[in-house]
mmCIF file of C-alpha atoms in Angstrom:
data_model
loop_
_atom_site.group_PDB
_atom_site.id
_atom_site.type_symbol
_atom_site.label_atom_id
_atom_site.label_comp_id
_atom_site.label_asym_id
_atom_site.label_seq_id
_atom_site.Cartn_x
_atom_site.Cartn_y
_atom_site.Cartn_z
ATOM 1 C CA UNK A 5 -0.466 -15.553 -19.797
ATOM 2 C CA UNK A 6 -3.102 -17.913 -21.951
ATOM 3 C CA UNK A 7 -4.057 -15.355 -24.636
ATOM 4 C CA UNK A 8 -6.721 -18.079 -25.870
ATOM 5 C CA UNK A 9 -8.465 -17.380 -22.752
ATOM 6 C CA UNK A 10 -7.432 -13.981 -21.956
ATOM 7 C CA UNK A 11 -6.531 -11.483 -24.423
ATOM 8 C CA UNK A 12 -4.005 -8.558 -24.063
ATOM 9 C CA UNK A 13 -5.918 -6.375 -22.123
ATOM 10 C CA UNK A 14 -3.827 -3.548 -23.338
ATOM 11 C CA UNK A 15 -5.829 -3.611 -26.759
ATOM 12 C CA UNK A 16 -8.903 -1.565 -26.962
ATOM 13 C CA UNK A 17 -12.109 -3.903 -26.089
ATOM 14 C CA UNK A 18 -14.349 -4.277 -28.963
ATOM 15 C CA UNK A 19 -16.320 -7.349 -29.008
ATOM 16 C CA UNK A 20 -19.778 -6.691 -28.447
ATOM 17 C CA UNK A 21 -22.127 -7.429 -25.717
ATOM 18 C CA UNK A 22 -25.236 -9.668 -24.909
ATOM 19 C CA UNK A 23 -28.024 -7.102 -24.473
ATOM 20 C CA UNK A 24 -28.847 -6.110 -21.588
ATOM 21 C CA UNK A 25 -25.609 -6.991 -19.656
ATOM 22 C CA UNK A 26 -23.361 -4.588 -17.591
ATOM 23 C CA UNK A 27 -20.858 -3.767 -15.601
ATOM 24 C CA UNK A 28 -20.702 -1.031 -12.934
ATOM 25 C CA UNK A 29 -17.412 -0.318 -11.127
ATOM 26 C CA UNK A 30 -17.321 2.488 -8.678
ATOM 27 C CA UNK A 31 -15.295 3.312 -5.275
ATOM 28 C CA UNK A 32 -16.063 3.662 -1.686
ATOM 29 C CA UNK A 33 -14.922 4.711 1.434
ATOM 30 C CA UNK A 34 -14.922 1.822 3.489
ATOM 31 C CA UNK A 35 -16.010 3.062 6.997
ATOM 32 C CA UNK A 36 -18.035 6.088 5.004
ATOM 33 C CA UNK A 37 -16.107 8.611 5.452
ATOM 34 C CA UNK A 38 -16.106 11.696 3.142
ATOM 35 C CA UNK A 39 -14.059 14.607 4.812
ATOM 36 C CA UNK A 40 -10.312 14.471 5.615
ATOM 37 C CA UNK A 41 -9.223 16.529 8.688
ATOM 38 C CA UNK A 42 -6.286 16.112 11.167
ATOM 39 C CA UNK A 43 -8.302 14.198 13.490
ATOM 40 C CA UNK A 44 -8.644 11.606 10.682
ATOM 41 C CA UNK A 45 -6.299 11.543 7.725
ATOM 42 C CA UNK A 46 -6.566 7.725 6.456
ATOM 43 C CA UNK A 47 -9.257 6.969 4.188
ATOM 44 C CA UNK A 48 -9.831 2.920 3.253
ATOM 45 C CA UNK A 49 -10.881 2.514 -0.390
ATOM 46 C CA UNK A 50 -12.636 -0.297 -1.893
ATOM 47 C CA UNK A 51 -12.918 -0.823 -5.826
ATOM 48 C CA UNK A 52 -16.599 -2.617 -6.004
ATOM 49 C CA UNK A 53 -18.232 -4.033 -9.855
ATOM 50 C CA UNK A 54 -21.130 -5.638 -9.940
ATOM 51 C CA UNK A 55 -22.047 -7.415 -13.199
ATOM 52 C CA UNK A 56 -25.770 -7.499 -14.476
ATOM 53 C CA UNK A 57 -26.789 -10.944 -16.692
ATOM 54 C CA UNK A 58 -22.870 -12.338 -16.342
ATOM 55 C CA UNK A 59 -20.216 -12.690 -13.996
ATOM 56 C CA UNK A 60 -17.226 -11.036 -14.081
ATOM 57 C CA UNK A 61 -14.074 -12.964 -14.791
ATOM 58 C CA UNK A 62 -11.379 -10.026 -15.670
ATOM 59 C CA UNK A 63 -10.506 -6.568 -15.744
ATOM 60 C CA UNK A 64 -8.048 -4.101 -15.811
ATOM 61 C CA UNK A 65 -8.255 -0.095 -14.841
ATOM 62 C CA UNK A 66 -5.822 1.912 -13.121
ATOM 63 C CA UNK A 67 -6.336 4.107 -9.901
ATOM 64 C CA UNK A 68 -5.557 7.945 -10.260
ATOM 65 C CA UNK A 69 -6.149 10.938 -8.475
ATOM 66 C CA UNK A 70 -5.566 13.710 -11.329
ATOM 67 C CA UNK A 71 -4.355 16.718 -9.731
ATOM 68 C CA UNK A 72 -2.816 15.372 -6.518
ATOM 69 C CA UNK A 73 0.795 15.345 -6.076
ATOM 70 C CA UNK A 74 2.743 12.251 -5.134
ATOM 71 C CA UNK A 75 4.580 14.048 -2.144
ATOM 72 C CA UNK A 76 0.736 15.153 -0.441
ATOM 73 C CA UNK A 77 0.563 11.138 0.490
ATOM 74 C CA UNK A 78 1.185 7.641 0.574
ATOM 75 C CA UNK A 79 -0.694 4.889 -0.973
ATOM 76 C CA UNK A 80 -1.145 0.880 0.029
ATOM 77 C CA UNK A 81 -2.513 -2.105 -0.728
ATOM 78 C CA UNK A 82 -5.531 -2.892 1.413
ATOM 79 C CA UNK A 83 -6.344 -6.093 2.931
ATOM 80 C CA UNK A 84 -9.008 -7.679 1.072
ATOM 81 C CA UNK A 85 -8.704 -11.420 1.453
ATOM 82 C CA UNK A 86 -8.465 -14.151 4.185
ATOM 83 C CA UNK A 87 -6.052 -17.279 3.192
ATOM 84 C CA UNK A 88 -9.470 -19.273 2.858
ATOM 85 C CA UNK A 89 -10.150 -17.312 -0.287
ATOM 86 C CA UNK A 90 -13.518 -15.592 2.303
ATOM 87 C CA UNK A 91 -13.605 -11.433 2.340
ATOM 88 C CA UNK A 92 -11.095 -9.902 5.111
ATOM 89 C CA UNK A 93 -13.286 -7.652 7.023
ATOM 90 C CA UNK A 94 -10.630 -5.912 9.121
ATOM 91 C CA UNK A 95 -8.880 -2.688 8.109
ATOM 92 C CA UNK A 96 -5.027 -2.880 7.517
ATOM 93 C CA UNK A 97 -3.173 -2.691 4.816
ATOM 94 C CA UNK A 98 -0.089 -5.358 3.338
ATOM 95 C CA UNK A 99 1.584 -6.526 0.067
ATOM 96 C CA UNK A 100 1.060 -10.445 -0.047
ATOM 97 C CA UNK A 101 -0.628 -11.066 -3.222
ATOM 98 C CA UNK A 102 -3.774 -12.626 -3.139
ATOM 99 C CA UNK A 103 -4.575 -11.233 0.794
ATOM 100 C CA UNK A 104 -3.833 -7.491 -0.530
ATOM 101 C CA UNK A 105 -4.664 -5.497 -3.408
ATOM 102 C CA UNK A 106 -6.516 -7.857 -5.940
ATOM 103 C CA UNK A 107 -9.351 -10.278 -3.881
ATOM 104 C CA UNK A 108 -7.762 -13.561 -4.063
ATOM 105 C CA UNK A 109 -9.975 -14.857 -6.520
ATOM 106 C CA UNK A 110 -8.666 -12.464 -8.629
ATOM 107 C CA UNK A 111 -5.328 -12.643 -7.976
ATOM 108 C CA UNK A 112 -3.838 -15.397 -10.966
ATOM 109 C CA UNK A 113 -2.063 -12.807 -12.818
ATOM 110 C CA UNK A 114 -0.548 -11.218 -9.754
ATOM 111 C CA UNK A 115 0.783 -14.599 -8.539
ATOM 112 C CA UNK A 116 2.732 -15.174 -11.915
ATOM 113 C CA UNK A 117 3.857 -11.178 -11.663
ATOM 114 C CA UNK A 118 3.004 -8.901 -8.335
ATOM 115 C CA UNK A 119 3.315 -6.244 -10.752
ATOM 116 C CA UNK A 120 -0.326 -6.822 -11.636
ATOM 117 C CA UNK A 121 -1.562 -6.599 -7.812
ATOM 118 C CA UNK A 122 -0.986 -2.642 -8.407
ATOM 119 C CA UNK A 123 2.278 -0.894 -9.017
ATOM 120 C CA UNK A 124 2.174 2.323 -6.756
ATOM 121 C CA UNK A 125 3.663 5.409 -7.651
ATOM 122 C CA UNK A 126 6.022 3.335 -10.277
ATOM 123 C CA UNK A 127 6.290 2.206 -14.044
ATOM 124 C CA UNK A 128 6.472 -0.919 -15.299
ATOM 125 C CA UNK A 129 5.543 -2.469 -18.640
ATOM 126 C CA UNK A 130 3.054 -1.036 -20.403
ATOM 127 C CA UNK A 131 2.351 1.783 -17.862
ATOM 128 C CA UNK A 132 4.199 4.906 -17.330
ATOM 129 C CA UNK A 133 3.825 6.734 -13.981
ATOM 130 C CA UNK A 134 2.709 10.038 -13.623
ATOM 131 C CA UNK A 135 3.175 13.008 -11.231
ATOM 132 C CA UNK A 136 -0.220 12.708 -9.818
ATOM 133 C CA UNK A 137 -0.768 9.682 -6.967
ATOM 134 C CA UNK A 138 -2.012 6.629 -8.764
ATOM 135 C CA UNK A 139 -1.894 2.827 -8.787
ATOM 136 C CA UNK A 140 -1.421 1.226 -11.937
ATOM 137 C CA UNK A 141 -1.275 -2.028 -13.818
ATOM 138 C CA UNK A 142 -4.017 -3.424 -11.698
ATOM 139 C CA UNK A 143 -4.413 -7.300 -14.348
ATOM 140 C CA UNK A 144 -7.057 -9.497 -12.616
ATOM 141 C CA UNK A 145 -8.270 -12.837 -14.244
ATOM 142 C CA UNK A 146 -10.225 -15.714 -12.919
ATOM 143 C CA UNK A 147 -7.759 -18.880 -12.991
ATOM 144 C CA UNK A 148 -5.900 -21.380 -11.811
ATOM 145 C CA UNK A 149 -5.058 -21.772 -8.005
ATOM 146 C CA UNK A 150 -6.951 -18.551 -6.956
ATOM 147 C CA UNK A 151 -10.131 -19.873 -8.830
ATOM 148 C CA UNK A 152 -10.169 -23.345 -7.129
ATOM 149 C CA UNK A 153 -9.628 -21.988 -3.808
ATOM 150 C CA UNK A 154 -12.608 -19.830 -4.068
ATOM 151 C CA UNK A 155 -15.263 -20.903 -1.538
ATOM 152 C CA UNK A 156 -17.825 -22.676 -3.287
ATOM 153 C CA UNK A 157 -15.616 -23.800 -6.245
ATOM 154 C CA UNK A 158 -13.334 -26.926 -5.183
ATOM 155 C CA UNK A 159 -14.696 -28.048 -1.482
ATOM 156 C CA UNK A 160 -13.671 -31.579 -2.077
ATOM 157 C CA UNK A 161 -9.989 -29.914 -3.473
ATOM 158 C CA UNK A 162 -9.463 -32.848 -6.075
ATOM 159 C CA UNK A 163 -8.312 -29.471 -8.012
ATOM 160 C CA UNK A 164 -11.435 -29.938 -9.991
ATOM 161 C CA UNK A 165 -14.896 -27.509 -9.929
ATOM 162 C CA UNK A 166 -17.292 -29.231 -8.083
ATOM 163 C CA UNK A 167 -19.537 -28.171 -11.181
ATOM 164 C CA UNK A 168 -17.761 -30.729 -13.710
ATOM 165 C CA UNK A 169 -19.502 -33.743 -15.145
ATOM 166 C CA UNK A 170 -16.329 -35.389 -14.257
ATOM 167 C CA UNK A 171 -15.957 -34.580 -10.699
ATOM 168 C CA UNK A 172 -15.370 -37.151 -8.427
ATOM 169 C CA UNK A 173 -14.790 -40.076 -10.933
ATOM 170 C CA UNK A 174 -10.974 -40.044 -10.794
ATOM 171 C CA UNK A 175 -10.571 -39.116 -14.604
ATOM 172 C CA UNK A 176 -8.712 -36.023 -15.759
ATOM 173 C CA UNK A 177 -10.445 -33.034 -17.643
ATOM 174 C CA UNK A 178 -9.643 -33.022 -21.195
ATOM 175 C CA UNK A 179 -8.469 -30.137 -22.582
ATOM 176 C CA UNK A 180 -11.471 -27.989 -23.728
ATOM 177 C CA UNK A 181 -13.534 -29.599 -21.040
ATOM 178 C CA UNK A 182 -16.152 -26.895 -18.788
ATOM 179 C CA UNK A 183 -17.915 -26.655 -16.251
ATOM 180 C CA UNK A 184 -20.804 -24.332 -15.208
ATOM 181 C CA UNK A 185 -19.978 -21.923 -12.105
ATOM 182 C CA UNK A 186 -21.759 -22.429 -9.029
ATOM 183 C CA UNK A 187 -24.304 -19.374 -8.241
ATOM 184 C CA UNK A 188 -23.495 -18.642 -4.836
ATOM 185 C CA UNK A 189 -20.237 -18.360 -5.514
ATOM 186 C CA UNK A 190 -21.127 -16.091 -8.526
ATOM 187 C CA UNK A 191 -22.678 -13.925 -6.850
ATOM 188 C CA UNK A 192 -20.688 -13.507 -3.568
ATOM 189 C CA UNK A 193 -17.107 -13.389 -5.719
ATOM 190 C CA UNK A 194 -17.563 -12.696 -9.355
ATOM 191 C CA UNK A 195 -20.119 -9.957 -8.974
ATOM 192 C CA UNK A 196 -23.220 -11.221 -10.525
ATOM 193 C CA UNK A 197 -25.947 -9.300 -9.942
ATOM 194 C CA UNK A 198 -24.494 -7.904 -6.577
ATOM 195 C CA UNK A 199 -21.675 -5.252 -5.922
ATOM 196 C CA UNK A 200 -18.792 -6.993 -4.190
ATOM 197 C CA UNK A 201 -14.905 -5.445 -3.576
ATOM 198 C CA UNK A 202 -12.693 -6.424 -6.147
ATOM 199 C CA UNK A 203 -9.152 -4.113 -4.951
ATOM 200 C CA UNK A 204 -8.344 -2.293 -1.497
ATOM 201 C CA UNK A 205 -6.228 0.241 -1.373
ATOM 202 C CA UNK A 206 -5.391 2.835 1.270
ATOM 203 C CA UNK A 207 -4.472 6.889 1.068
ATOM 204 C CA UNK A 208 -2.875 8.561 3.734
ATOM 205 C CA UNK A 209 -3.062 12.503 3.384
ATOM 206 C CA UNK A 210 -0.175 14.097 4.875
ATOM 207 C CA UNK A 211 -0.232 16.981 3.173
ATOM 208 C CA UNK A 212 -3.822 19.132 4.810
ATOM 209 C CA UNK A 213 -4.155 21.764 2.503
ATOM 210 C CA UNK A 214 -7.912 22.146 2.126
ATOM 211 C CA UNK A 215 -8.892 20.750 -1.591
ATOM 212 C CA UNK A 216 -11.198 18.070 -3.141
ATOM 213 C CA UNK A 217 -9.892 15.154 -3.677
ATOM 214 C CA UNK A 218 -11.065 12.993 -7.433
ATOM 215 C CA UNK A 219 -10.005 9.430 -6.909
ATOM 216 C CA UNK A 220 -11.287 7.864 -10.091
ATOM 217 C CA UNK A 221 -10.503 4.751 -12.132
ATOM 218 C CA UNK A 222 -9.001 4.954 -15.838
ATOM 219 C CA UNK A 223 -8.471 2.852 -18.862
ATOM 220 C CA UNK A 224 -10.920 0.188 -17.859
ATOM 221 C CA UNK A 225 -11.095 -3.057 -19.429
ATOM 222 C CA UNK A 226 -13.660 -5.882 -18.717
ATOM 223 C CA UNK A 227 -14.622 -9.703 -19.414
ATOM 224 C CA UNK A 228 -17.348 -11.815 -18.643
ATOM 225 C CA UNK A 229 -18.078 -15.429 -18.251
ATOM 226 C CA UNK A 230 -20.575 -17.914 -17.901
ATOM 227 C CA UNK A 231 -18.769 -21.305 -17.285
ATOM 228 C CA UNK A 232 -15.430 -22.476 -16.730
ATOM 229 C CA UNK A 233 -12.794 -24.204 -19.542
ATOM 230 C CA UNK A 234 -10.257 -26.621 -18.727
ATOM 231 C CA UNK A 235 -6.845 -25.060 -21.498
ATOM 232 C CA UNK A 236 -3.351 -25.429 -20.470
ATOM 233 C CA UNK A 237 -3.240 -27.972 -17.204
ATOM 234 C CA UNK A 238 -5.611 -25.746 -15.631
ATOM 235 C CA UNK A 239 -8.947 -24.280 -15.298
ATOM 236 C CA UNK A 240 -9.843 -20.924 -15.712
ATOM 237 C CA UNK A 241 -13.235 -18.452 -16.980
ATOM 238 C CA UNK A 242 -14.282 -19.171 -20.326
ATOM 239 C CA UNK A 243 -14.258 -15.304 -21.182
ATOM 240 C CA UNK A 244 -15.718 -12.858 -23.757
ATOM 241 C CA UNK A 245 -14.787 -8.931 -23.808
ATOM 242 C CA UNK A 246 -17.163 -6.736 -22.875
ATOM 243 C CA UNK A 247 -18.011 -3.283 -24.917
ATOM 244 C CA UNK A 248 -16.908 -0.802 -23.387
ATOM 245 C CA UNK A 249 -20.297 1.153 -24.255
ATOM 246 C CA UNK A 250 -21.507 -1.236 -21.227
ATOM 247 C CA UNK A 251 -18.555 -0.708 -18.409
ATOM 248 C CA UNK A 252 -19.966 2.254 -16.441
ATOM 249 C CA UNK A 253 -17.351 4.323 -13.888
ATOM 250 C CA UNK A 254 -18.109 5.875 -10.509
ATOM 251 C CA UNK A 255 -15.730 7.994 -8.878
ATOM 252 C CA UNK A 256 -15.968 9.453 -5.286
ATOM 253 C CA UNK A 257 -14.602 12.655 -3.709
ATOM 254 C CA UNK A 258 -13.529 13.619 -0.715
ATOM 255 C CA UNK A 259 -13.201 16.698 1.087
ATOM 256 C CA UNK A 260 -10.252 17.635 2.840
ATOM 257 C CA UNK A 261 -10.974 20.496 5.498
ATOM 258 C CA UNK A 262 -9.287 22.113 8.498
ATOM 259 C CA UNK A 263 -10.027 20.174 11.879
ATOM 260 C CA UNK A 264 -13.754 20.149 13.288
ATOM 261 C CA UNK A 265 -12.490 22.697 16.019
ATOM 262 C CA UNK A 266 -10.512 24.876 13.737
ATOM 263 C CA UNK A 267 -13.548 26.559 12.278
ATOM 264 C CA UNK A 268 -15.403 27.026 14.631
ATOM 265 C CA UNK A 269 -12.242 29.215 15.855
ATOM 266 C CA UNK A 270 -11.858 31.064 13.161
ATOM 267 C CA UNK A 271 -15.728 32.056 13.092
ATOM 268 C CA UNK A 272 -15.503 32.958 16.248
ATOM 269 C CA UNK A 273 -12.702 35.360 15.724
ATOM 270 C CA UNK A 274 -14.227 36.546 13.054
ATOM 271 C CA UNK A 275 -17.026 37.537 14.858
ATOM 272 C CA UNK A 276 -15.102 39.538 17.686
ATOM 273 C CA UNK A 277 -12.921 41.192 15.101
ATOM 274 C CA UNK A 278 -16.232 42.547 13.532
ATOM 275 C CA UNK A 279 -17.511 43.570 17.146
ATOM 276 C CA UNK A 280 -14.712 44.953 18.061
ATOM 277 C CA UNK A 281 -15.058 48.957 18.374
ATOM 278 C CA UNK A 282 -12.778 51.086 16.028
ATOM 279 C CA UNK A 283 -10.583 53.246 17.418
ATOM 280 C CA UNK A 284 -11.153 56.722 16.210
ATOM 281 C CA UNK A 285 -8.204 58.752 15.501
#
């Protein structure tokens, strides 16, 4: 890991923030769903962030569901991105880093360890598994091979931004050298402005006991960025910690109810039990 570039995102944040930036992460349902029953037991969860006045070049934040034992389920990594670094819009779940998990632009940590794509139900380093179902260790910085092959970033792949002074001229980057980020790509992959999916991840309920279900994130960390550095052979976000006074969290719950059928049953029995005449005697 470059600590210049990206500190030990174990350590409280406490650099301050620009005024009037932000970061919001919160999580969806993919296809919208918000019950669990046995006619559909598979919800499709995407962590989003959208960054107001920056982009967003790393973060850490585990997945947990306080409450909710690890034998009621299973957990996965989601499909997220296509091997052209564009969003995978299909449903399915996988472990290749930098398709699953983390988006690929994401994913520079996770290639070095796949520890960092999400460790599921397990400890490792600095984080200790719990009873409850959770995914944890998710590391995500903006870097190296998963940065260039960002749409947008390197079309001409000379392994070079297309942003830099330099591009083009066959001259290596000095160290130190930057380059500003292009604002489509900003936008579309490092959140600026916009909400955009930055981890997939699948539960499957096996366990239908009717209960709410609190799928929240925890211990998040966050950096920003507003150009890229050349440091170490390679180019990566030129970050800056964000306060965490200005990360904001948004969980989502689901129901989990008895099938769509089942109740009506059961009001209907109700209702002839309470018709039924009493037998006197």
């Amino acid at each position: 890991m470059r600590a210049a570039l990206f500190p030990a995102l174990a350590v409280a944040l406490c650099a301050p923030t620009v005024l009037g930036q932000s970061v919001t992460f919160r999580i969806v349902e993919r296809t919208g769903q918000t019950q669990v029953n046995p006619g559909d037991s598979v919800l499709d969860l995407a962590v989003q962030a959208r960054f107001i006045g920056q982009n967003l070049g790393g973060f850490y934040f585990d997945v947990q569901m306080p409450g909710e034992a690890e034998s009621r389920g299973t957990l996965a990594r989601g499909n997220i991105s296509n091997l052209d670094g564009t969003y995978d819009n299909t449903i399915g779940v996988g472990n290749s880093v930098g398709r699953s998990g983390l988006a690929r632009q994401y994913s520079y940590f996770g290639t070095v360890n796949p520890n960092f794509n999400g460790l599921i139900n397990t400890s490792a380093g600095t984080f200790t598994n719990t009873p409850s179902q959770e995914i944890g260790l998710i590391t995500a910085f903006v870097e190296g091979g998963p940065l260039l092959g960002t749409p947008g970033i390197d079309l001409d792949g000379d392994g070079n931004p297309d942003t830099w002074s330099g591009n083009g001229l066959g001259v290596p980057p000095a160290v130190g050298a930057t380059a500003p980020v292009n604002a489509t790509a900003a936008a579309l992959y490092f959140a600026a402005g916009q909400f955009i999916d930055v981890y997939h991840f699948r539960y499957t309920v096996t366990d239908l006991t009717p209960r709410n279900l609190h799928i929240q994130l925890n211990a998040i960390l966050g950096q920003q960025f507003s150009q890229l550095v050349f440091s170490g052979g390679i180019w990566g976000a030129q970050n800056s910690n964000v306060a965490s006074t200005a990360i904001t969290n948004q969980p989502i719950d689901i129901s989990i109810v008895p099938a769509p059928g089942a109740a009506g049953t059961l009001g209907l029995a109700g209702l002839l039990a309470a018709r039924r005449p009493r037998r006197v005697g």
